[in-house]
Tab-separated table of N, CA and C in Angstrom:
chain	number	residue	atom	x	y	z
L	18	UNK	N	-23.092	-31.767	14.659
L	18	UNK	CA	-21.815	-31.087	14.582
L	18	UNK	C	-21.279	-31.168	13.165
L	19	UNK	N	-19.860	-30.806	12.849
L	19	UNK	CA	-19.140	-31.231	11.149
L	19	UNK	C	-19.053	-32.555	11.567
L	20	UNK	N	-18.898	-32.619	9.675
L	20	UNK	CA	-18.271	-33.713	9.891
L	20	UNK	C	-16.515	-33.616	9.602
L	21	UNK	N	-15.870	-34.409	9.946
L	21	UNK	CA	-14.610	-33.825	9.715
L	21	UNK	C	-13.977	-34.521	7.870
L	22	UNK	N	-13.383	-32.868	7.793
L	22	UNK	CA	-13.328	-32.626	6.499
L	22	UNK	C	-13.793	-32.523	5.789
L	23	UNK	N	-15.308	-31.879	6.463
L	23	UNK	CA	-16.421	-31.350	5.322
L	23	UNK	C	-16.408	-30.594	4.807
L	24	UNK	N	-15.335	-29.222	5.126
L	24	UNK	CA	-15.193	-28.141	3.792
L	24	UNK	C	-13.424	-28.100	3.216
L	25	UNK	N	-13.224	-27.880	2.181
L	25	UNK	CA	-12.213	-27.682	1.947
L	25	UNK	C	-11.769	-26.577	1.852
L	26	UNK	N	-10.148	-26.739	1.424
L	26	UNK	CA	-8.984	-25.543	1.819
L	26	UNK	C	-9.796	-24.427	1.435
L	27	UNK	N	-10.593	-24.279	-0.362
L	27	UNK	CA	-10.694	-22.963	-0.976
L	27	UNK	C	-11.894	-22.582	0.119
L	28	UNK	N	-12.715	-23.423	0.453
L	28	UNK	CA	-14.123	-22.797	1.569
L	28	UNK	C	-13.541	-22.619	2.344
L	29	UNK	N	-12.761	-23.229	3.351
L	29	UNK	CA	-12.030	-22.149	4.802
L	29	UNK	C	-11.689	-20.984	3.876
L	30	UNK	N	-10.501	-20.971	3.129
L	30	UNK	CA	-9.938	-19.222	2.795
L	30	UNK	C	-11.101	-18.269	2.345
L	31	UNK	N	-11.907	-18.741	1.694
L	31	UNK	CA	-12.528	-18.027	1.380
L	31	UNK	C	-14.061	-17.221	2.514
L	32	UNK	N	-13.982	-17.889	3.506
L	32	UNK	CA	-14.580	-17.853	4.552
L	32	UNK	C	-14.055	-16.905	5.475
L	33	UNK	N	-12.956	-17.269	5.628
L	33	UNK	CA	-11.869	-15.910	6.330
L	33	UNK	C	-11.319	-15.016	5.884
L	34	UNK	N	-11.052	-14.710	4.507
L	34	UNK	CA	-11.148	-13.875	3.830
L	34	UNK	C	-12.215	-12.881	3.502
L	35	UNK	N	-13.465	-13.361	3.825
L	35	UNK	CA	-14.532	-12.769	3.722
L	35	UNK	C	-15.241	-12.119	5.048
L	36	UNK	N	-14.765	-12.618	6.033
L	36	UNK	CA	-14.898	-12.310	7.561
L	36	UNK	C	-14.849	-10.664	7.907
L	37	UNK	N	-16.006	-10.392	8.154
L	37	UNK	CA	-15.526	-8.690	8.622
L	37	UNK	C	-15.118	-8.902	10.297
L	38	UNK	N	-14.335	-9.139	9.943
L	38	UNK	CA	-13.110	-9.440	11.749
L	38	UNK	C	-11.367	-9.293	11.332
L	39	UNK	N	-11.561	-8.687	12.227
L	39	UNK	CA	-9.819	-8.912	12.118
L	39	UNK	C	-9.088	-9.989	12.872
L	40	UNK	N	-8.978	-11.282	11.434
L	40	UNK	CA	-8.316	-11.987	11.794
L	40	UNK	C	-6.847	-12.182	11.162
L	41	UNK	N	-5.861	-12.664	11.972
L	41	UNK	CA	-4.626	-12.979	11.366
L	41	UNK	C	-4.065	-14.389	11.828
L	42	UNK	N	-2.912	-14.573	11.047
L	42	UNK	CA	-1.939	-15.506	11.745
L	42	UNK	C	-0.725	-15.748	11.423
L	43	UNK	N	0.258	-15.543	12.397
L	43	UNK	CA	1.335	-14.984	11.970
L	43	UNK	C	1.934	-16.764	12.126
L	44	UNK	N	3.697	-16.545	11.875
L	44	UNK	CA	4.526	-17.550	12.008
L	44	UNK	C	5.149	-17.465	13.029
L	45	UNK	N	6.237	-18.608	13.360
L	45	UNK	CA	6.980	-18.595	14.482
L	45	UNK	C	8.162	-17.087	14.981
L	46	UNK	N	8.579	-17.095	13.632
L	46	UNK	CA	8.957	-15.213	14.118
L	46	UNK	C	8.028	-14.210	13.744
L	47	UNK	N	6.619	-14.103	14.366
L	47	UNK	CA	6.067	-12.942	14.064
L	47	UNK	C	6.018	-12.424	13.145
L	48	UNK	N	5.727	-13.185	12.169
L	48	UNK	CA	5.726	-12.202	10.860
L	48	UNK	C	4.142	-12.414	10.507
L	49	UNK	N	3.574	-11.949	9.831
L	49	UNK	CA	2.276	-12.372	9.683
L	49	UNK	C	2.020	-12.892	8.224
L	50	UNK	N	1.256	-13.584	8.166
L	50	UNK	CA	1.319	-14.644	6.820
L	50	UNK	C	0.128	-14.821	6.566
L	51	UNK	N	-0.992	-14.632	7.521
L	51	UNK	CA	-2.450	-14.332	6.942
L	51	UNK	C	-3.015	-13.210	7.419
L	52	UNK	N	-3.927	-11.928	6.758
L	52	UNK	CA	-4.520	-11.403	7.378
L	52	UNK	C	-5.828	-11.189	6.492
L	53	UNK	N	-7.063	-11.119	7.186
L	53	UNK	CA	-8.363	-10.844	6.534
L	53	UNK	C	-8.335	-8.934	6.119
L	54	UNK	N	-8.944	-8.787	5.464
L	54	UNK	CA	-9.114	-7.437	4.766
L	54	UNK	C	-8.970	-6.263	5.798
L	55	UNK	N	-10.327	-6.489	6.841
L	55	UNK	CA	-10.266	-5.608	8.098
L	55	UNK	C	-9.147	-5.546	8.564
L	56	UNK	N	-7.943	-6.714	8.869
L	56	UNK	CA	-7.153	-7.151	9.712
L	56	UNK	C	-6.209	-5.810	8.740
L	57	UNK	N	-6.029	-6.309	7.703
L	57	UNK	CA	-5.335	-5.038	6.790
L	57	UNK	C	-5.515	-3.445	6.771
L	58	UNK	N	-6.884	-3.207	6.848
L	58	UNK	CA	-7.419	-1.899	7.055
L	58	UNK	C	-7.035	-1.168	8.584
L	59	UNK	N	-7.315	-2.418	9.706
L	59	UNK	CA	-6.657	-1.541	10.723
L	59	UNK	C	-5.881	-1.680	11.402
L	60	UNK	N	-4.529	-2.251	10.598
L	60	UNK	CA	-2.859	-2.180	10.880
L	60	UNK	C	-2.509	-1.833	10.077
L	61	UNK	N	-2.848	-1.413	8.623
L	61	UNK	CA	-2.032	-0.792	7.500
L	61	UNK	C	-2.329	-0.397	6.594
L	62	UNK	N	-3.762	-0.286	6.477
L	62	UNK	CA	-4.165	0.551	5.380
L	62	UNK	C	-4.671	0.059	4.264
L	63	UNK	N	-3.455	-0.527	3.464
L	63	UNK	CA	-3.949	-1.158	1.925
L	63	UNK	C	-3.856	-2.525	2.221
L	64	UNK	N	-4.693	-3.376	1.198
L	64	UNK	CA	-4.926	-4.568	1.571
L	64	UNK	C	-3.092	-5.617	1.748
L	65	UNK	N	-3.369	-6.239	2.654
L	65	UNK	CA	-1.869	-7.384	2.852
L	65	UNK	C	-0.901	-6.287	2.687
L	66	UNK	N	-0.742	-5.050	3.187
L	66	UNK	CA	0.324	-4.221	3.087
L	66	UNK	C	1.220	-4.607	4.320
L	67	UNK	N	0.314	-5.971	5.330
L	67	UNK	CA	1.107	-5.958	6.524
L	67	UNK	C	1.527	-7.701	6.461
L	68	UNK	N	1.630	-8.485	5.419
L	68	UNK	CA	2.355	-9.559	5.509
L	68	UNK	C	3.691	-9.529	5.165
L	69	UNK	N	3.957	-10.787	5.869
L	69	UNK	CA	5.589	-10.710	5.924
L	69	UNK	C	6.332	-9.628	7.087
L	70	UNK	N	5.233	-9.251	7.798
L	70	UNK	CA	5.983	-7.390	8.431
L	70	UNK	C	5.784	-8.488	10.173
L	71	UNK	N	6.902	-7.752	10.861
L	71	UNK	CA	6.135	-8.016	12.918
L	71	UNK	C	5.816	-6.300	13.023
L	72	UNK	N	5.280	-7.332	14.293
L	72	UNK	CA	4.676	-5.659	14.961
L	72	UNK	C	5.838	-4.317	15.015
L	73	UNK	N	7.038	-5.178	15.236
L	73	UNK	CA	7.731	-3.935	15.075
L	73	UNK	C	8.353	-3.031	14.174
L	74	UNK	N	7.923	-4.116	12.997
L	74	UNK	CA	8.609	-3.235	11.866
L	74	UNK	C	7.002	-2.789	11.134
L	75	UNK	N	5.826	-2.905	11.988
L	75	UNK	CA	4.598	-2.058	11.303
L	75	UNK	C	4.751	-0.378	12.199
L	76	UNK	N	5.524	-0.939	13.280
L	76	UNK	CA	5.282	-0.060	14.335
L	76	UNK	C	6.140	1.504	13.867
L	77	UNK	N	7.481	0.606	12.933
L	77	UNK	CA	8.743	1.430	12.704
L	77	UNK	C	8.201	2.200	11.123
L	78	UNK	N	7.241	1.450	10.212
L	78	UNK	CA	6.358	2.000	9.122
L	78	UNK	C	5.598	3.400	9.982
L	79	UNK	N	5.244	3.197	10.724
L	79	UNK	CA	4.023	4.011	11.782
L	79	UNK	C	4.694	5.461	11.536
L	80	UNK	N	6.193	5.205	12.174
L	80	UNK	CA	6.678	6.374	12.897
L	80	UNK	C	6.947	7.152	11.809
L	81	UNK	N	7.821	6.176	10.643
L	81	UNK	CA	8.660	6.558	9.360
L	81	UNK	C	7.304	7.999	8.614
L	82	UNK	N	6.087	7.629	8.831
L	82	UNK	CA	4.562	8.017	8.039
L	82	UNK	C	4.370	9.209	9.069
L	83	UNK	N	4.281	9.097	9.758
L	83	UNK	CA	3.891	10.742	10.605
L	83	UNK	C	5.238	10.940	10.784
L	84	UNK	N	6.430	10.939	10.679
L	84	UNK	CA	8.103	11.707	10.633
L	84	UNK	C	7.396	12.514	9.417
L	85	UNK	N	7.291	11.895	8.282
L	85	UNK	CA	6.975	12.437	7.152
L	85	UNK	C	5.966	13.420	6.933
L	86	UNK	N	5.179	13.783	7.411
L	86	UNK	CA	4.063	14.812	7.858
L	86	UNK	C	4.405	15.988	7.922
């Protein structure tokens, strides 16, 4: 198995950062504070265009973008 604390902080980020998955992780109010590249590509397009955001204010970006159409 690991051993514990066999990789450090920069090898995790850089591990999940590199992940073709959409991973995230948000905070206690839904905001999101990590997302991997994919995770970016398919909730918002440009890279980390969706930290700091909740679902509902990606949701309220959504509408604001096709209103505009």
């Amino acid at each position: 198995m690991f051993e514990k604390g066999a990789l450090s902080y920069d090898e995790v980020l850089t591990f999940m950062e590199s992940a073709p998955a959409n991973i995230f992780f948000k905070d206690t109010e839904c905001k999101y504070r990590f997302v991997t590249e994919m995770c970016s590509l398919v909730n918002g397009g440009e890279e980390h265009s969706i930290l700091g955001k909740t679902d509902l204010a990606m949701y309220e970006d959504k509408k604001r973008r096709h209103a505009a159409q």
